[in-house]
mmCIF file of C-alpha atoms and ligand atoms in Angstrom:
data_model
loop_
_atom_site.group_PDB
_atom_site.id
_atom_site.type_symbol
_atom_site.label_atom_id
_atom_site.label_comp_id
_atom_site.label_asym_id
_atom_site.label_seq_id
_atom_site.Cartn_x
_atom_site.Cartn_y
_atom_site.Cartn_z
ATOM 1 C CA MET A 1 -9.565 -27.118 17.961
ATOM 2 C CA LYS A 2 -12.413 -24.317 17.856
ATOM 3 C CA ASN A 3 -10.695 -20.762 17.361
ATOM 4 C CA ASN A 4 -11.350 -18.014 19.620
ATOM 5 C CA SER A 5 -14.274 -16.207 17.577
ATOM 6 C CA SER A 6 -16.524 -13.520 18.119
ATOM 7 C CA ASN A 7 -18.120 -10.720 15.773
ATOM 8 C CA LEU A 8 -16.426 -7.541 15.525
ATOM 9 C CA ASN A 9 -18.268 -4.390 17.102
ATOM 10 C CA PRO A 10 -17.711 -1.871 14.469
ATOM 11 C CA ASP A 11 -19.005 0.970 17.094
ATOM 12 C CA LYS A 12 -15.805 0.229 19.117
ATOM 13 C CA ILE A 13 -13.556 0.710 16.160
ATOM 14 C CA SER A 14 -12.118 4.383 16.204
ATOM 15 C CA VAL A 15 -10.144 5.584 13.400
ATOM 16 C CA SER A 16 -9.952 8.707 11.601
ATOM 17 C CA GLY A 17 -11.458 7.256 8.122
ATOM 18 C CA LYS A 18 -14.901 5.977 7.332
ATOM 19 C CA VAL A 19 -15.407 2.368 8.346
ATOM 20 C CA TYR A 20 -17.325 -0.180 6.437
ATOM 21 C CA TYR A 21 -17.951 -3.544 8.030
ATOM 22 C CA LYS A 22 -19.150 -6.815 6.986
ATOM 23 C CA LYS A 23 -19.598 -10.004 8.902
ATOM 24 C CA THR A 24 -18.564 -11.857 5.777
ATOM 25 C CA THR A 25 -17.001 -10.859 2.526
ATOM 26 C CA ASP A 26 -14.850 -12.541 -0.352
ATOM 27 C CA SER A 27 -12.154 -10.213 0.120
ATOM 28 C CA THR A 28 -11.854 -6.789 1.712
ATOM 29 C CA ASN A 29 -9.505 -5.690 -1.005
ATOM 30 C CA LEU A 30 -12.149 -6.410 -3.258
ATOM 31 C CA ASP A 31 -14.708 -4.338 -1.304
ATOM 32 C CA ALA A 32 -12.353 -1.464 -1.494
ATOM 33 C CA LYS A 33 -12.012 -1.802 -5.041
ATOM 34 C CA ARG A 34 -15.842 -2.022 -5.676
ATOM 35 C CA ALA A 35 -16.293 1.034 -3.575
ATOM 36 C CA GLU A 36 -15.504 3.501 -6.188
ATOM 37 C CA ASN A 37 -16.614 6.703 -4.511
ATOM 38 C CA ALA A 38 -15.654 6.009 -0.944
ATOM 39 C CA PRO A 39 -13.477 8.680 0.500
ATOM 40 C CA ASP A 40 -9.611 8.747 1.021
ATOM 41 C CA LYS A 41 -8.519 6.793 3.971
ATOM 42 C CA SER A 42 -11.784 4.668 4.161
ATOM 43 C CA VAL A 43 -11.123 1.249 6.052
ATOM 44 C CA PHE A 44 -13.097 -2.029 4.833
ATOM 45 C CA ILE A 45 -13.279 -4.774 7.428
ATOM 46 C CA ALA A 46 -14.833 -8.200 7.714
ATOM 47 C CA ASP A 47 -15.043 -10.731 10.242
ATOM 48 C CA MET A 48 -14.380 -13.638 7.730
ATOM 49 C CA GLN A 49 -13.055 -13.574 3.974
ATOM 50 C CA THR A 50 -14.243 -16.355 1.742
ATOM 51 C CA ASN A 51 -11.601 -15.521 -0.979
ATOM 52 C CA GLY A 52 -8.819 -13.699 1.008
ATOM 53 C CA ARG A 53 -5.854 -13.102 -1.066
ATOM 54 C CA GLY A 54 -1.801 -12.972 -0.982
ATOM 55 C CA ARG A 55 0.474 -11.617 -3.615
ATOM 56 C CA LEU A 56 0.557 -13.407 -6.834
ATOM 57 C CA GLY A 57 -2.819 -14.937 -6.535
ATOM 58 C CA ARG A 58 -1.707 -16.770 -3.305
ATOM 59 C CA ASP A 59 -4.401 -17.816 -0.828
ATOM 60 C CA TRP A 60 -4.944 -15.796 2.539
ATOM 61 C CA SER A 61 -6.474 -18.233 5.184
ATOM 62 C CA SER A 62 -9.236 -15.598 6.887
ATOM 63 C CA PRO A 63 -11.297 -17.650 9.239
ATOM 64 C CA LYS A 64 -14.505 -16.329 11.183
ATOM 65 C CA GLY A 65 -13.978 -13.709 13.841
ATOM 66 C CA CYS A 66 -10.564 -14.446 15.056
ATOM 67 C CA GLY A 67 -8.548 -11.940 12.832
ATOM 68 C CA ILE A 68 -7.899 -8.808 11.560
ATOM 69 C CA TRP A 69 -8.862 -8.716 7.865
ATOM 70 C CA MET A 70 -8.984 -5.214 6.688
ATOM 71 C CA SER A 71 -8.091 -2.874 3.648
ATOM 72 C CA ILE A 72 -7.567 0.805 3.571
ATOM 73 C CA LEU A 73 -8.510 2.830 0.702
ATOM 74 C CA LEU A 74 -6.044 5.810 -0.408
ATOM 75 C CA LYS A 75 -6.646 8.337 -2.775
ATOM 76 C CA PRO A 76 -3.440 10.362 -3.150
ATOM 77 C CA GLN A 77 -3.302 13.053 -5.496
ATOM 78 C CA GLY A 78 -0.345 12.745 -7.903
ATOM 79 C CA GLU A 79 1.784 10.483 -10.224
ATOM 80 C CA ILE A 80 2.260 6.694 -10.050
ATOM 81 C CA CYS A 81 4.202 6.002 -7.063
ATOM 82 C CA ASP A 82 6.247 3.087 -5.786
ATOM 83 C CA ILE A 83 3.598 1.315 -3.765
ATOM 84 C CA SER A 84 6.080 -0.961 -2.266
ATOM 85 C CA GLN A 85 7.078 1.741 0.170
ATOM 86 C CA VAL A 86 3.644 1.866 1.090
ATOM 87 C CA THR A 87 3.666 -1.717 1.883
ATOM 88 C CA LEU A 88 6.652 -1.383 4.083
ATOM 89 C CA ILE A 89 5.154 1.500 6.105
ATOM 90 C CA ALA A 90 1.997 -0.375 6.798
ATOM 91 C CA GLY A 91 4.175 -3.395 8.055
ATOM 92 C CA LEU A 92 6.179 -0.914 10.260
ATOM 93 C CA ALA A 93 2.799 0.545 11.568
ATOM 94 C CA VAL A 94 1.817 -3.292 12.282
ATOM 95 C CA SER A 95 5.209 -3.892 13.919
ATOM 96 C CA ARG A 96 5.194 -0.648 16.002
ATOM 97 C CA VAL A 97 1.575 -1.442 17.595
ATOM 98 C CA ILE A 98 2.440 -5.487 18.055
ATOM 99 C CA GLU A 99 4.869 -5.972 20.411
ATOM 100 C CA GLY A 100 7.659 -8.506 19.766
ATOM 101 C CA THR A 101 7.334 -8.550 16.042
ATOM 102 C CA SER A 102 9.980 -8.359 13.257
ATOM 103 C CA ILE A 103 9.467 -7.878 9.725
ATOM 104 C CA LYS A 104 10.483 -10.200 6.852
ATOM 105 C CA TRP A 105 11.194 -7.803 3.902
ATOM 106 C CA PRO A 106 9.067 -6.712 2.249
ATOM 107 C CA ASN A 107 5.729 -7.685 3.786
ATOM 108 C CA ASP A 108 5.656 -10.413 6.166
ATOM 109 C CA ILE A 109 5.323 -9.694 10.024
ATOM 110 C CA LEU A 110 6.959 -12.438 12.295
ATOM 111 C CA MET A 111 6.679 -13.550 15.756
ATOM 112 C CA SER A 112 8.894 -16.498 16.453
ATOM 113 C CA ASN A 113 10.010 -16.724 13.104
ATOM 114 C CA LYS A 114 6.678 -17.584 11.924
ATOM 115 C CA LYS A 115 4.079 -15.260 9.849
ATOM 116 C CA VAL A 116 1.743 -13.419 12.097
ATOM 117 C CA ALA A 117 0.603 -10.943 9.345
ATOM 118 C CA GLY A 118 0.924 -10.062 5.447
ATOM 119 C CA ILE A 119 0.201 -7.029 3.549
ATOM 120 C CA LEU A 120 -0.940 -7.032 -0.211
ATOM 121 C CA THR A 121 -0.936 -3.414 -1.553
ATOM 122 C CA GLU A 122 -2.311 -3.158 -4.936
ATOM 123 C CA MET A 123 -2.898 0.063 -7.278
ATOM 124 C CA SER A 124 -5.220 1.314 -9.939
ATOM 125 C CA ALA A 125 -4.100 4.113 -12.179
ATOM 126 C CA GLU A 126 -5.067 5.945 -15.388
ATOM 127 C CA SER A 127 -3.192 8.260 -17.765
ATOM 128 C CA GLY A 128 -0.258 8.338 -15.184
ATOM 129 C CA LYS A 129 -2.504 9.380 -12.357
ATOM 130 C CA ILE A 130 -3.227 7.131 -9.181
ATOM 131 C CA LYS A 131 -6.791 6.433 -8.946
ATOM 132 C CA HIS A 132 -6.349 4.479 -5.770
ATOM 133 C CA ILE A 133 -4.049 2.431 -3.693
ATOM 134 C CA ILE A 134 -5.580 -0.342 -1.389
ATOM 135 C CA VAL A 135 -3.438 -1.794 1.463
ATOM 136 C CA GLY A 136 -4.628 -4.938 2.582
ATOM 137 C CA ILE A 137 -3.663 -6.066 5.952
ATOM 138 C CA GLY A 138 -4.240 -9.717 7.379
ATOM 139 C CA ILE A 139 -3.273 -10.495 11.067
ATOM 140 C CA ASN A 140 -3.937 -13.577 12.913
ATOM 141 C CA VAL A 141 -5.092 -12.553 16.361
ATOM 142 C CA ASN A 142 -6.983 -15.071 18.159
ATOM 143 C CA ASN A 143 -6.331 -18.162 16.086
ATOM 144 C CA LYS A 144 -5.883 -21.334 18.309
ATOM 145 C CA ASP A 145 -4.735 -23.279 15.230
ATOM 146 C CA PHE A 146 -3.998 -23.130 11.582
ATOM 147 C CA PRO A 147 -4.670 -25.550 8.746
ATOM 148 C CA GLU A 148 -1.950 -28.562 8.358
ATOM 149 C CA GLU A 149 -0.491 -26.529 5.467
ATOM 150 C CA LEU A 150 0.403 -23.400 7.318
ATOM 151 C CA LYS A 151 1.031 -25.096 10.860
ATOM 152 C CA ASP A 152 4.892 -24.710 10.453
ATOM 153 C CA LYS A 153 4.765 -21.264 9.115
ATOM 154 C CA ALA A 154 1.904 -19.244 10.679
ATOM 155 C CA THR A 155 1.278 -17.990 14.149
ATOM 156 C CA SER A 156 -1.281 -15.839 15.809
ATOM 157 C CA LEU A 157 -0.925 -13.191 18.834
ATOM 158 C CA TYR A 158 -2.730 -15.804 20.926
ATOM 159 C CA ILE A 159 -0.624 -18.830 20.335
ATOM 160 C CA GLU A 160 2.372 -16.470 21.019
ATOM 161 C CA THR A 161 0.908 -14.571 24.274
ATOM 162 C CA LYS A 162 -1.754 -17.169 25.591
ATOM 163 C CA SER A 163 -4.239 -14.257 25.865
ATOM 164 C CA VAL A 164 -6.939 -13.219 23.773
ATOM 165 C CA ALA A 165 -6.653 -9.886 22.165
ATOM 166 C CA GLU A 166 -9.346 -7.081 21.609
ATOM 167 C CA ARG A 167 -9.329 -6.901 17.810
ATOM 168 C CA GLU A 168 -11.237 -3.413 17.778
ATOM 169 C CA SER A 169 -8.728 -1.731 19.642
ATOM 170 C CA LEU A 170 -5.784 -3.335 17.512
ATOM 171 C CA ILE A 171 -7.501 -1.999 14.472
ATOM 172 C CA SER A 172 -7.760 1.288 15.805
ATOM 173 C CA GLY A 173 -4.277 1.563 17.021
ATOM 174 C CA ILE A 174 -2.732 0.116 13.830
ATOM 175 C CA THR A 175 -4.956 2.035 11.438
ATOM 176 C CA ASN A 176 -4.250 5.450 13.186
ATOM 177 C CA GLU A 177 -0.659 4.777 13.458
ATOM 178 C CA PHE A 178 -0.465 3.898 9.752
ATOM 179 C CA PHE A 179 -2.559 7.136 8.769
ATOM 180 C CA THR A 180 0.170 9.233 10.674
ATOM 181 C CA MET A 181 2.873 7.542 9.277
ATOM 182 C CA TYR A 182 1.494 7.782 5.673
ATOM 183 C CA ASP A 183 0.964 11.622 5.885
ATOM 184 C CA ARG A 184 4.756 11.857 6.750
ATOM 185 C CA PHE A 185 5.386 9.649 3.768
ATOM 186 C CA LEU A 186 3.613 11.915 1.488
ATOM 187 C CA THR A 187 5.489 14.875 2.541
ATOM 188 C CA ASP A 188 8.909 13.310 3.444
ATOM 189 C CA GLY A 189 9.252 10.137 1.572
ATOM 190 C CA PHE A 190 10.423 6.810 2.787
ATOM 191 C CA SER A 191 13.851 7.717 3.993
ATOM 192 C CA VAL A 192 12.853 8.864 7.312
ATOM 193 C CA PHE A 193 11.705 5.620 8.224
ATOM 194 C CA LYS A 194 14.641 3.576 6.841
ATOM 195 C CA GLU A 195 16.679 3.453 9.759
ATOM 196 C CA GLU A 196 13.540 2.025 11.855
ATOM 197 C CA TYR A 197 12.530 -0.401 9.297
ATOM 198 C CA THR A 198 16.128 -1.619 9.005
ATOM 199 C CA ASP A 199 16.212 -2.245 12.964
ATOM 200 C CA LYS A 200 13.110 -4.237 12.560
ATOM 201 C CA CYS A 201 13.881 -6.211 9.555
ATOM 202 C CA ALA A 202 14.999 -9.811 10.325
ATOM 203 C CA THR A 203 15.960 -10.217 6.835
ATOM 204 C CA ILE A 204 19.134 -7.907 6.887
ATOM 205 C CA GLY A 205 22.532 -10.116 7.386
ATOM 206 C CA LYS A 206 20.751 -13.209 6.576
ATOM 207 C CA GLU A 207 21.516 -15.466 3.630
ATOM 208 C CA VAL A 208 18.411 -15.325 1.313
ATOM 209 C CA TYR A 209 17.212 -17.024 -2.099
ATOM 210 C CA LEU A 210 16.674 -14.476 -4.705
ATOM 211 C CA ILE A 211 13.826 -15.765 -7.315
ATOM 212 C CA THR A 212 13.544 -14.031 -10.627
ATOM 213 C CA ASP A 213 11.473 -15.683 -13.344
ATOM 214 C CA GLY A 214 12.100 -19.133 -11.695
ATOM 215 C CA GLU A 215 15.648 -18.761 -11.521
ATOM 216 C CA LYS A 216 16.888 -19.072 -7.877
ATOM 217 C CA ARG A 217 20.154 -17.855 -6.400
ATOM 218 C CA VAL A 218 21.864 -17.346 -3.092
ATOM 219 C CA ALA A 219 22.416 -13.834 -1.685
ATOM 220 C CA LYS A 220 23.140 -12.067 1.399
ATOM 221 C CA ALA A 221 20.826 -9.394 2.546
ATOM 222 C CA MET A 222 22.787 -6.219 3.706
ATOM 223 C CA GLY A 223 20.541 -3.433 4.120
ATOM 224 C CA ILE A 224 17.702 -1.056 2.915
ATOM 225 C CA THR A 225 17.989 1.943 0.500
ATOM 226 C CA ASP A 226 16.233 5.051 1.036
ATOM 227 C CA LYS A 227 13.480 3.962 -1.223
ATOM 228 C CA GLY A 228 12.775 0.718 0.519
ATOM 229 C CA GLU A 229 14.667 -1.431 -1.692
ATOM 230 C CA LEU A 230 16.786 -4.650 -0.469
ATOM 231 C CA ILE A 231 20.618 -4.320 -0.802
ATOM 232 C CA ALA A 232 21.733 -8.049 -1.613
ATOM 233 C CA GLU A 233 25.321 -9.078 -2.232
ATOM 234 C CA SER A 234 26.069 -12.223 -4.255
ATOM 235 C CA ASN A 235 29.450 -13.409 -5.571
ATOM 236 C CA GLY A 236 31.018 -10.213 -4.561
ATOM 237 C CA LYS A 237 28.533 -8.034 -6.446
ATOM 238 C CA THR A 238 25.981 -5.632 -4.652
ATOM 239 C CA GLU A 239 22.356 -5.680 -6.185
ATOM 240 C CA ILE A 240 19.413 -3.618 -5.277
ATOM 241 C CA ILE A 241 16.402 -5.487 -5.289
ATOM 242 C CA ASN A 242 12.666 -4.158 -5.673
ATOM 243 C CA SER A 243 10.118 -6.449 -4.052
ATOM 244 C CA CYS A 244 8.159 -6.297 -7.449
ATOM 245 C CA GLU A 245 10.982 -7.919 -9.427
ATOM 246 C CA VAL A 246 12.171 -10.300 -7.217
ATOM 247 C CA SER A 247 10.859 -12.865 -4.540
ATOM 248 C CA VAL A 248 13.177 -13.325 -1.473
ATOM 249 C CA ARG A 249 12.941 -16.613 0.484
ATOM 250 C CA GLY A 250 14.875 -17.224 3.709
ATOM 251 C CA LEU A 251 17.505 -19.865 3.321
ATOM 252 C CA LEU A 252 17.285 -21.040 7.077
ATOM 253 C CA GLY A 253 14.093 -20.629 8.733
ATOM 254 C CA TYR A 254 11.362 -18.110 7.760
ATOM 255 C CA ALA A 255 13.443 -14.699 8.149
HETATM 256 C C1 BT5 B 1 0.533 -11.875 2.030
HETATM 257 O O1 BT5 B 1 0.768 -12.745 0.769
HETATM 258 O O2 BT5 B 1 1.187 -11.793 3.121
HETATM 259 C C2 BT5 B 1 -0.553 -10.891 2.017
HETATM 260 C C3 BT5 B 1 -1.912 -11.402 2.769
HETATM 261 C C4 BT5 B 1 -2.732 -10.210 2.793
HETATM 262 C C5 BT5 B 1 -3.988 -10.395 3.283
HETATM 263 C C6 BT5 B 1 -5.010 -9.403 3.568
HETATM 264 S S1 BT5 B 1 -6.343 -9.652 4.608
HETATM 265 C C7 BT5 B 1 -7.099 -8.372 4.081
HETATM 266 C C8 BT5 B 1 -7.039 -8.225 2.700
HETATM 267 N N1 BT5 B 1 -7.790 -8.788 1.750
HETATM 268 C C9 BT5 B 1 -7.285 -9.745 1.103
HETATM 269 O O3 BT5 B 1 -7.821 -10.350 0.233
HETATM 270 N N2 BT5 B 1 -5.968 -9.899 1.311
HETATM 271 C C10 BT5 B 1 -5.693 -8.952 2.309
HETATM 272 P P1 BT5 B 1 1.913 -13.400 0.248
HETATM 273 O O4 BT5 B 1 3.255 -12.960 0.709
HETATM 274 O O5 BT5 B 1 1.541 -13.892 -0.790
HETATM 275 O O6 BT5 B 1 1.711 -14.700 1.452
HETATM 276 C C11 BT5 B 1 0.735 -15.548 1.262
HETATM 277 C C12 BT5 B 1 0.995 -16.813 1.686
HETATM 278 O O7 BT5 B 1 1.003 -16.892 3.098
HETATM 279 C C13 BT5 B 1 0.177 -18.066 1.287
HETATM 280 O O8 BT5 B 1 0.651 -18.693 0.111
HETATM 281 C C14 BT5 B 1 0.479 -19.179 2.675
HETATM 282 O O9 BT5 B 1 1.721 -19.748 2.364
HETATM 283 C C15 BT5 B 1 0.532 -18.081 3.704
HETATM 284 N N3 BT5 B 1 -0.654 -17.850 4.379
HETATM 285 C C16 BT5 B 1 -1.994 -17.719 4.036
HETATM 286 N N4 BT5 B 1 -2.755 -17.708 5.127
HETATM 287 C C17 BT5 B 1 -2.010 -17.337 6.054
HETATM 288 C C18 BT5 B 1 -2.311 -16.690 7.245
HETATM 289 N N5 BT5 B 1 -3.459 -16.294 7.541
HETATM 290 N N6 BT5 B 1 -1.202 -16.558 8.008
HETATM 291 C C19 BT5 B 1 0.060 -16.713 7.845
HETATM 292 N N7 BT5 B 1 0.551 -17.405 6.557
HETATM 293 C C20 BT5 B 1 -0.775 -17.316 5.764
#
C-alpha cells in the first residue's frame, strides 16, 4: 500500500529557531550533532531518514514524505542535567498538540494503545558542562501502513483519524509548544509539569516489567516523582526508577 507521501515545504514551517531541511538524511539527530556551530534551538528536519535511530541502537522506521522526523538542538548554559526530563517534556509537548494521545513512560506517545511517536534525547558534555542536547522526535503522520514487524505496535495519525494532516503546521505547533515548555523547565524544573504528565501517562496504575541487565521483574507503576522518575511497587517495596537504568515494558498491551 502506498503511503500518503509529499515533500515538506520548509517555507511553511514557522518556528522561533533556525530550520535546516533536507529531503533525505541518515538521521536528523546526526545532522544536529554534525552542526557544531548552529545556534541554540535550531531544528533539523528531513522528509526521509535512511538510518533513523531509536534508543539503545534500535531502528526507527522513517519512510519518505509521510512522517515528522526532526531533531532540536539545545545549548543550555550550565552543568550536566538530567536529560530524561527533557524527553518527558518533549513527549508532553507532542501529546498537548496531538489530540487523543497518551504517554507510555518515558518516551512513547500512544494512540489506541499503539506507538504513534517516539523521542530520542542525546547529550554531549565536556568537563562537567553541557555542549549540547539533541531532542529527536519521530511522529508517524500520514503513513497508511507499516512494515510487518511494526504492524501490531505502530500507528499513525492517518490510520487513527482517516485524514491527511499537514506536517508543516504540526511541526510548527509542536516545536513552539516545546520551546515554551523548555524555557519554563529551565527556570522552574520538571515539577511544574508533573501533574499534567501523570494525567497523560498511560503507564500509571498498570503492571509493568522492569528490565535491568537482562533481569526481568514485575512491578506496579504508581506515579511520577518531581524529577520525572517512575514510582513503582514490587513485593511491597517502593522503588524509584530512572529511565536511564531500567527498561519498562507493558505487561498487558503496549501501555
Ligand atoms: C524511540 O526509540 O522511540 C525513539 C525514536 C526517535 C526517532 C527520531 S526521528 C528524528 C530523530 N532522528 C533519529 O534518528 N531518531 C530521532 P525506542 O523507544 O528505542 O523505540 C524503538 C522501537 O520502536 C523499535 O525497536 C521498533 O520496535 C519501534 N519502531 C520503529 N520505528 C517505528 C515507527 N516509525 N513507529 C512506531 N514504532 C516504531
